[in-house]
Short mmCIF file of C-alpha atoms and ligand atoms in Angstrom, two decimals:
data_model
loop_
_atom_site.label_atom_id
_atom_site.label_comp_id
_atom_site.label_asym_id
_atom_site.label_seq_id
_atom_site.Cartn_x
_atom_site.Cartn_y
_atom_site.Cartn_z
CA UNK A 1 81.27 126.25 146.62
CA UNK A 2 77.27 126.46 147.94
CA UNK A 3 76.64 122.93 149.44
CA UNK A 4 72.69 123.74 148.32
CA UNK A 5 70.86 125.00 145.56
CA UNK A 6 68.28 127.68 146.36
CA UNK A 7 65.31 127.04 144.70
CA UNK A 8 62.38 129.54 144.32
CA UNK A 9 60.70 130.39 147.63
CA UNK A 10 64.16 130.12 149.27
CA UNK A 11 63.62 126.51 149.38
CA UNK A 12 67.44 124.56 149.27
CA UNK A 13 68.09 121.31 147.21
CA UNK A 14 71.40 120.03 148.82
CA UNK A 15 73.88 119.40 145.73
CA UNK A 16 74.67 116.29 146.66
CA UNK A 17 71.51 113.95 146.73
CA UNK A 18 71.35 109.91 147.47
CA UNK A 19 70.28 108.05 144.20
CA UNK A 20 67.50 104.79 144.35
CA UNK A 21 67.73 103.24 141.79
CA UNK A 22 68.05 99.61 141.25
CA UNK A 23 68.36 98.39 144.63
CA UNK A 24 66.10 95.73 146.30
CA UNK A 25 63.20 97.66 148.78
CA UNK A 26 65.43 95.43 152.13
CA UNK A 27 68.87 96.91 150.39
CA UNK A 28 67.74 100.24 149.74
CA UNK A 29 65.68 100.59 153.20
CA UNK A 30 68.88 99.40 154.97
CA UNK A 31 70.85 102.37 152.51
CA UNK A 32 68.35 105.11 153.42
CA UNK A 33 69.24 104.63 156.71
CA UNK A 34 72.82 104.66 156.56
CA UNK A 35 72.15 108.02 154.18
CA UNK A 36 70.30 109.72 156.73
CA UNK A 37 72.90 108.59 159.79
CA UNK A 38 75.55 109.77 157.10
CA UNK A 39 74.16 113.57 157.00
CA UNK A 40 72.03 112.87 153.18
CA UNK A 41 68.92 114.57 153.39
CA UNK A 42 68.33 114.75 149.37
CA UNK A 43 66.60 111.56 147.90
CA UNK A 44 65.84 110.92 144.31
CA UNK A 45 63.33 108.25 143.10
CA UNK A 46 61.10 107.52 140.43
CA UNK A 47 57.34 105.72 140.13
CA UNK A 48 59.10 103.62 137.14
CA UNK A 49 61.50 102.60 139.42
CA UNK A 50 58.90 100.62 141.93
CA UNK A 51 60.36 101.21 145.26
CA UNK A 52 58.44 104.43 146.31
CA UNK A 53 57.20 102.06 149.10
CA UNK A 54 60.10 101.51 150.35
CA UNK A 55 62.30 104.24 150.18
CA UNK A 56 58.74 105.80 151.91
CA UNK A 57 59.24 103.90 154.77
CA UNK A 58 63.07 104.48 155.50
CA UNK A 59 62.27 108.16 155.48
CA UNK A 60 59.09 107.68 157.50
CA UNK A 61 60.79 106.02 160.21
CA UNK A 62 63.30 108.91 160.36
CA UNK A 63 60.82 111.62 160.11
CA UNK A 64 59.10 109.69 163.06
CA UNK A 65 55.73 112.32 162.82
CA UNK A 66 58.34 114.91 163.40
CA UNK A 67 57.27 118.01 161.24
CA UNK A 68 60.48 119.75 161.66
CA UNK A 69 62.21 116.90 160.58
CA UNK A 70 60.15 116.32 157.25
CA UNK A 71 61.22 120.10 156.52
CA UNK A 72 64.74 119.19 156.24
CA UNK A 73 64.18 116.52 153.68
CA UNK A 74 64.42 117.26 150.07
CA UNK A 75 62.30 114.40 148.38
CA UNK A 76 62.15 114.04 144.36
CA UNK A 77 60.10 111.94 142.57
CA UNK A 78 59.12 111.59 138.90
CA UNK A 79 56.07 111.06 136.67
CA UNK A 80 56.58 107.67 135.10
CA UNK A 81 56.80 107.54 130.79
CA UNK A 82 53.44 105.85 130.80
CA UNK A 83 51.98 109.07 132.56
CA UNK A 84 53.15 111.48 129.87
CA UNK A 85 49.63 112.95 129.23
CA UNK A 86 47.78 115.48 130.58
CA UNK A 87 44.87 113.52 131.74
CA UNK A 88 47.23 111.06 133.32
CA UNK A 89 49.46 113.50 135.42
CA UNK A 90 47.61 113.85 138.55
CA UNK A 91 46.75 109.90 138.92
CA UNK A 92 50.31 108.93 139.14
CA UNK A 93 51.38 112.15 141.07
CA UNK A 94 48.53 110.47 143.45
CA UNK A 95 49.90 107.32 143.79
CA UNK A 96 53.91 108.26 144.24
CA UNK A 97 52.31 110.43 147.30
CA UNK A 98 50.43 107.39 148.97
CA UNK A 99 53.21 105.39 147.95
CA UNK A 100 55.94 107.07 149.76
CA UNK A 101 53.39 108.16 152.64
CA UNK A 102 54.30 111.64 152.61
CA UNK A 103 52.56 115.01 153.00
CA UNK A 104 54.34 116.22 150.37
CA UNK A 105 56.83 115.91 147.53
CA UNK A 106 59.72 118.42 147.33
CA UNK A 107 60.36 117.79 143.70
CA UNK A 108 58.26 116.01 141.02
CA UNK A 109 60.00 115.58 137.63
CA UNK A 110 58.79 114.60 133.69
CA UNK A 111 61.27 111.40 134.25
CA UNK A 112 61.11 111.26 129.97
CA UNK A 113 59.75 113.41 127.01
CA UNK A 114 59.12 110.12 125.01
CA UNK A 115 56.07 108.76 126.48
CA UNK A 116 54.93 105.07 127.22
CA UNK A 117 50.83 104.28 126.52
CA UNK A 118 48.65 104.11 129.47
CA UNK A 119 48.49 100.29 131.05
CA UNK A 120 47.19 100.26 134.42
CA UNK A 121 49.10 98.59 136.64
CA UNK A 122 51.99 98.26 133.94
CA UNK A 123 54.64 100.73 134.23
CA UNK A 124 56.55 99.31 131.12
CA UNK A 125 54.29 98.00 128.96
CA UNK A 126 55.68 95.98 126.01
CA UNK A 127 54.21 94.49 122.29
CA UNK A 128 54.67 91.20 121.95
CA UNK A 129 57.79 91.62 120.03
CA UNK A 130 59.51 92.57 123.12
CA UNK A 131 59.68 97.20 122.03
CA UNK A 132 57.38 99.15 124.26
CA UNK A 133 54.12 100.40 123.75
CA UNK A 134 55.26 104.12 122.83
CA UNK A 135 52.33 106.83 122.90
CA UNK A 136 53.59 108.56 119.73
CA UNK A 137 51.16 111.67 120.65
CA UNK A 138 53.21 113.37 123.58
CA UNK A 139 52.44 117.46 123.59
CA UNK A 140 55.17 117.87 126.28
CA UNK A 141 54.14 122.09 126.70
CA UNK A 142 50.65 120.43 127.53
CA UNK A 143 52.05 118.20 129.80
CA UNK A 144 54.72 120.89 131.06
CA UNK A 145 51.63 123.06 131.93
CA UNK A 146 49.98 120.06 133.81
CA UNK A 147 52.86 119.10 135.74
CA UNK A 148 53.01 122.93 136.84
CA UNK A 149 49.46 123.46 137.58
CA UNK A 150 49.95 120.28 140.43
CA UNK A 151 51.92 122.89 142.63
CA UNK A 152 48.57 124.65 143.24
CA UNK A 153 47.75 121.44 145.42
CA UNK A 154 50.52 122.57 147.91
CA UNK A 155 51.46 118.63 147.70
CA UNK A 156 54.50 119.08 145.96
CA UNK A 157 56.67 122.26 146.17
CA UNK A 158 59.12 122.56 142.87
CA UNK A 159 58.56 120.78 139.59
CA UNK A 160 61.38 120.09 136.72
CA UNK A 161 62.25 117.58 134.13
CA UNK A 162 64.39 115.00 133.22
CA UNK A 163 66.34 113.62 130.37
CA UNK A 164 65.24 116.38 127.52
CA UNK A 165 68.18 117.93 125.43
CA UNK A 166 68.77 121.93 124.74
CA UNK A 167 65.97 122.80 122.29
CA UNK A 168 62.98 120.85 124.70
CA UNK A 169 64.75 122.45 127.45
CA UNK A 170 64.43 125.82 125.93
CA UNK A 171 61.03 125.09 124.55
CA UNK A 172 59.49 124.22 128.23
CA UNK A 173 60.93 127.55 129.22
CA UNK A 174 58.99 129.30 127.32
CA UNK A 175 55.92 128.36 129.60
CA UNK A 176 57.84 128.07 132.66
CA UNK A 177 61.49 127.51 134.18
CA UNK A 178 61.70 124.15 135.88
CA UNK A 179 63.24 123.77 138.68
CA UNK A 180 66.18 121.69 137.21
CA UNK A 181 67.23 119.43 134.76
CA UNK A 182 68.09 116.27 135.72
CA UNK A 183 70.55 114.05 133.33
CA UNK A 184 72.99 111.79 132.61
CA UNK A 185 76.71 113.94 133.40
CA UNK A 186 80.05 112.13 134.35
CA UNK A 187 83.40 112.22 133.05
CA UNK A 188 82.76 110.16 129.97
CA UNK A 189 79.44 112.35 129.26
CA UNK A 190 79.85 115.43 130.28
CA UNK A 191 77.43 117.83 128.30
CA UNK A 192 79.10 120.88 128.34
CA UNK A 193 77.10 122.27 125.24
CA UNK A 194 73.58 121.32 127.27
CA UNK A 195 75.75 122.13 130.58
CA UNK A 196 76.08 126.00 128.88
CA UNK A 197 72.34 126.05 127.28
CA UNK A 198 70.84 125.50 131.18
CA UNK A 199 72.64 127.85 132.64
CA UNK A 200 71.79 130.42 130.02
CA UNK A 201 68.20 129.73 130.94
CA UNK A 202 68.75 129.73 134.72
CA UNK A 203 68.03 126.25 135.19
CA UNK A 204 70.36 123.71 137.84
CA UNK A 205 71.41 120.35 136.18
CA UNK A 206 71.13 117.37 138.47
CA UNK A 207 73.70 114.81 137.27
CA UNK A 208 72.29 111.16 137.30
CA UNK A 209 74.82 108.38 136.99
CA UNK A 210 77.76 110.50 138.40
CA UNK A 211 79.94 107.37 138.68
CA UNK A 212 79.30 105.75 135.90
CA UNK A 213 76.18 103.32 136.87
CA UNK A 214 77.94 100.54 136.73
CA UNK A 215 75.07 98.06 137.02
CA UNK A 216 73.26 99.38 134.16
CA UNK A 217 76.83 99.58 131.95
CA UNK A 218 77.09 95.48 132.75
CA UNK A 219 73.87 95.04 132.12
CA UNK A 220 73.95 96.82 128.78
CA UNK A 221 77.23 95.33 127.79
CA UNK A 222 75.42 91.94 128.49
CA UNK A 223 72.68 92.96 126.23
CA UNK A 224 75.13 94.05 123.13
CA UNK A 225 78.56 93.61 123.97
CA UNK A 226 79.88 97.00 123.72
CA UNK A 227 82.14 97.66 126.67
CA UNK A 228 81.89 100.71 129.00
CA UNK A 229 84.84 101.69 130.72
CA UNK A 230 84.86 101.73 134.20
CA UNK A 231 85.29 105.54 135.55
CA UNK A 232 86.55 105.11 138.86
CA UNK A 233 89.73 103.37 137.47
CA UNK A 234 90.21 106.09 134.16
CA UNK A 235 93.95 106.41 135.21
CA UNK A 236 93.63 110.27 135.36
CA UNK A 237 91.02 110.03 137.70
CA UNK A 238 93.44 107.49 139.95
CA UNK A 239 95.85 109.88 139.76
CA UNK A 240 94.24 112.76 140.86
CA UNK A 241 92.57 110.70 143.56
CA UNK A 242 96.22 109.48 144.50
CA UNK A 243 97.08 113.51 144.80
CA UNK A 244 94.45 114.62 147.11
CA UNK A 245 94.41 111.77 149.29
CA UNK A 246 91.05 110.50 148.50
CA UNK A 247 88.52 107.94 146.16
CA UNK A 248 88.32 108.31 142.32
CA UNK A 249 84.65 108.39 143.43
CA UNK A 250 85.16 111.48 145.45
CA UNK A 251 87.08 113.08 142.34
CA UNK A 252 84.46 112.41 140.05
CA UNK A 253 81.38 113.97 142.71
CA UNK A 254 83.94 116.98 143.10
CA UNK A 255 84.17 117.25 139.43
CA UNK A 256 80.65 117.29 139.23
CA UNK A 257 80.30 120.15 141.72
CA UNK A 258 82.99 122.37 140.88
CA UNK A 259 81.61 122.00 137.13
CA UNK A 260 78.00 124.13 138.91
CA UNK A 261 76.11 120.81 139.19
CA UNK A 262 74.30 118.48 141.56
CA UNK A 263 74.86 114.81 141.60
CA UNK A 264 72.86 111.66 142.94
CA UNK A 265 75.30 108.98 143.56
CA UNK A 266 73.97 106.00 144.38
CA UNK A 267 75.40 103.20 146.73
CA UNK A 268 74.64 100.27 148.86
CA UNK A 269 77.36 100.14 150.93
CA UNK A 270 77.57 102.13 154.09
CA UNK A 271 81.34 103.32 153.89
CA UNK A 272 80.52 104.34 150.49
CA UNK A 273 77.58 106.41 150.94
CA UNK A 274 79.48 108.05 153.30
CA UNK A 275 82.56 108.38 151.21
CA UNK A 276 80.31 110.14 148.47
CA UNK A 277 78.85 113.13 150.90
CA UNK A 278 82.42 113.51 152.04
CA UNK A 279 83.54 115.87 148.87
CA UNK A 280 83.16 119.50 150.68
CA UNK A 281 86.35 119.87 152.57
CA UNK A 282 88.71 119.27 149.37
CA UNK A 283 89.07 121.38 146.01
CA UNK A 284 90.57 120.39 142.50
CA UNK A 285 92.27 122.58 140.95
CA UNK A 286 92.15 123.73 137.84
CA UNK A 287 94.88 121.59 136.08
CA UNK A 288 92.78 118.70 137.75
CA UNK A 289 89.59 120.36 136.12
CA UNK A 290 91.10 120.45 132.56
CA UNK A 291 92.82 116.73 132.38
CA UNK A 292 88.90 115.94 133.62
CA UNK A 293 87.00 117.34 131.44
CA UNK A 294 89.80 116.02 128.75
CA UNK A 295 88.36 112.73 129.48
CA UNK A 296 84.73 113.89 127.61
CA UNK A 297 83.86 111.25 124.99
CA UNK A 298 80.39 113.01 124.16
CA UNK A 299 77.30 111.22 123.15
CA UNK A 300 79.73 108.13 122.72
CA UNK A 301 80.35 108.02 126.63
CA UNK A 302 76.73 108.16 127.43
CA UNK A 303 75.31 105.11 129.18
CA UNK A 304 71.58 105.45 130.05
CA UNK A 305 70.55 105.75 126.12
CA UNK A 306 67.08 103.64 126.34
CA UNK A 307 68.30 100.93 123.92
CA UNK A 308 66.78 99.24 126.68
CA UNK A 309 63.27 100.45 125.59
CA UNK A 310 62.86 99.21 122.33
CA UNK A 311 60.93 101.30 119.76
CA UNK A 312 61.13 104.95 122.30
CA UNK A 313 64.05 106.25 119.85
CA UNK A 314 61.46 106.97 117.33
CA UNK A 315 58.92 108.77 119.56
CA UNK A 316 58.96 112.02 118.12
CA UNK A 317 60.21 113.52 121.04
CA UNK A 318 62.84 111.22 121.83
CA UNK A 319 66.30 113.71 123.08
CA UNK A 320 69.12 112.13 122.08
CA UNK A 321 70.69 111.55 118.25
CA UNK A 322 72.27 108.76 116.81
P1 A2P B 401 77.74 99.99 145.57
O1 A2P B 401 76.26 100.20 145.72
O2 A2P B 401 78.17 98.60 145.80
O3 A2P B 401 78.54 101.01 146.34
P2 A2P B 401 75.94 105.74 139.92
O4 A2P B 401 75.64 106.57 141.11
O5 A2P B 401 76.73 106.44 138.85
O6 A2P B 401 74.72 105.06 139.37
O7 A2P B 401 76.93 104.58 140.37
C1 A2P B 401 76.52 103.62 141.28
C2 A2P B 401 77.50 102.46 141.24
O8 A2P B 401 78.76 102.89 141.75
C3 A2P B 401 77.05 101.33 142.09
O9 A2P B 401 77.43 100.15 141.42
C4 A2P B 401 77.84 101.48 143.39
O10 A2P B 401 78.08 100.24 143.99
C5 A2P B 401 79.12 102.12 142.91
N1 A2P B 401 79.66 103.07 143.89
C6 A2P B 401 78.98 104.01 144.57
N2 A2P B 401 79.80 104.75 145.35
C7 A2P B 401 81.04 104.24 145.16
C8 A2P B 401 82.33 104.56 145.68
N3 A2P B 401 82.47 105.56 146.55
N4 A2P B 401 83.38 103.82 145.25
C9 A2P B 401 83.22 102.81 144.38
N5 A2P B 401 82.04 102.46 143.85
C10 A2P B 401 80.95 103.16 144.22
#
């Protein structure tokens, strides 16, 4: 299976990608470097996820002025919820640039279709009752066509969206096909009605939370108490790890690929961030592929939600049902 994804212009998004987020700008800087000495040359961050800085300066260091070098990078960003407006768009686009010091951005993604109101210098702005200020007025084909219009710049070269379900993903294609789709997909979540709808429409899913996320599962159990099971120890996934010789992690990033997709795990830990860019030289087969996607619990096994953002699940926009 292709090791890249060939974008328009021949331009190729390597299918496995090193995900940011939550990590502490001296954690992550130290990660980005172990990435890069590991063979990643896909990053994924966010403006809402404060650490464009950083992540900026790992790469910097590596690119070291070196043009050549910047062309083998593959860097994603996204337009934070409280930039979902037309008017908005190319201020934040502005600052993720200057904030990760580059000449340009490879990808630049709607991060949400719900959108957040405009408070400078507050990325999550919340009432006093703790929900967050939601901009009930999003027109995301207005904002689709904005987002589009910033590749005329030459300052960022492929532009997609994040976190929308089938019918916004079909609706944004009728102005234009982004790029990719970038989502929540693991074994617990797998999508395969969304999974069938992008593919019908041409459009490469980007899996977020291939693993599980297991800081943001704790953190939401914390929060409500409803338990998340951990996916690297699903026995079926031990199992088949056991068989092959390698990591449940491995099995679940090879799931991921031989399903079509992309994936962005994300790790601190230097043996780990290798061990997840190690999953070309091994293939599941396809009794491994069925007791995996077996494991599919649907919107049940989905993690990343937004319960955390109080008062988005009634933006009018807002992808996921109840
Ligand atoms: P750590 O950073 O300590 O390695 P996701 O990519 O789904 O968000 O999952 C990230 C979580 O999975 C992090 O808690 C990370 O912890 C952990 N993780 C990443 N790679 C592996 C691996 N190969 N084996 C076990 N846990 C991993």
């Amino acid at each position: 299976i292709p090791e890249y994804f060939e974008l328009e212009g021949g331009d190729r998004m390597p299918r496995i990608g090193f995900g940011t987020w939550q990590a502490s700008d001296e954690v992550l800087e130290k990660a980005v470097e172990a990435a890069l000495e590991a063979g990643y040359r896909h990053f994924d961050t966010a403006r809402a996820y404060e650490n464009e800085p950083a992540l900026g300066r790992a790469l910097n260091r590596w690119i070291a002025g070196d043009a050549a070098r910047r062309k083998q990078l593959f860097v994603t960003t996204k337009l934070p919820p409280g930039g979902n407006r037309p008017e908005s768009v190319q201020e934040y686009f502005d600052a993720s640039l200057r904030d990760l010091n580059l000449e340009y951005i490879d990808l630049y993604l709607i991060h949400t279709p719900f959108a957040f109101q405009h408070v400078p210098g507050d990325l999550h702005p919340k009432n006093p009752d703790g929900s967050m200020k939601v901009d009930h007025s999003t027109n995301l084909l207005e904002l689709w066509k904005t987002v589009l219009k910033l590749k005329e710049s030459g300052r960022v070269r492929h532009v997609g969206v994040s976190n929308l379900n089938a019918e916004q993903l079909s609706r944004v294609c009728s102005v234009a096909r982004p790029a990719c789709l970038q989502v929540e997909v693991h074994a617990l979540c797998q999508q395969p009605a969304l999974a069938a709808a992008a593919r019908e429409l041409g459009v490469p899913i980007v899996a977020y939370s291939p693993l599980g996320s297991k800081a943001l599962a704790d953190s939401l159990s914390a929060k409500t108490g409803r338990e998340y099971p951990d996916l690297l120890q699903l026995p079926a996934v031990v199992r088949i790890a056991q068989a092959h010789g390698r990591t449940p992690a491995q099995v679940l990033l090879r799931h991921t690929l031989q399903r079509g997709l992309a994936a962005i795990p994300k790790s601190t830990n230097p043996t780990r961030i290798k061990q997840n860019i190690s999953v070309w030289d091994f293939v599941l087969s396809e009794s491994d592929m069925r007791e995996l996607a077996a494991l599919d619990r649907g919107e049940n096994g989905r993690i990343c939600d937004f319960s955390f953002f109080g008062g988005v699940q009634d933006h009018p926009e807002f992808p996921f049902k109840k």
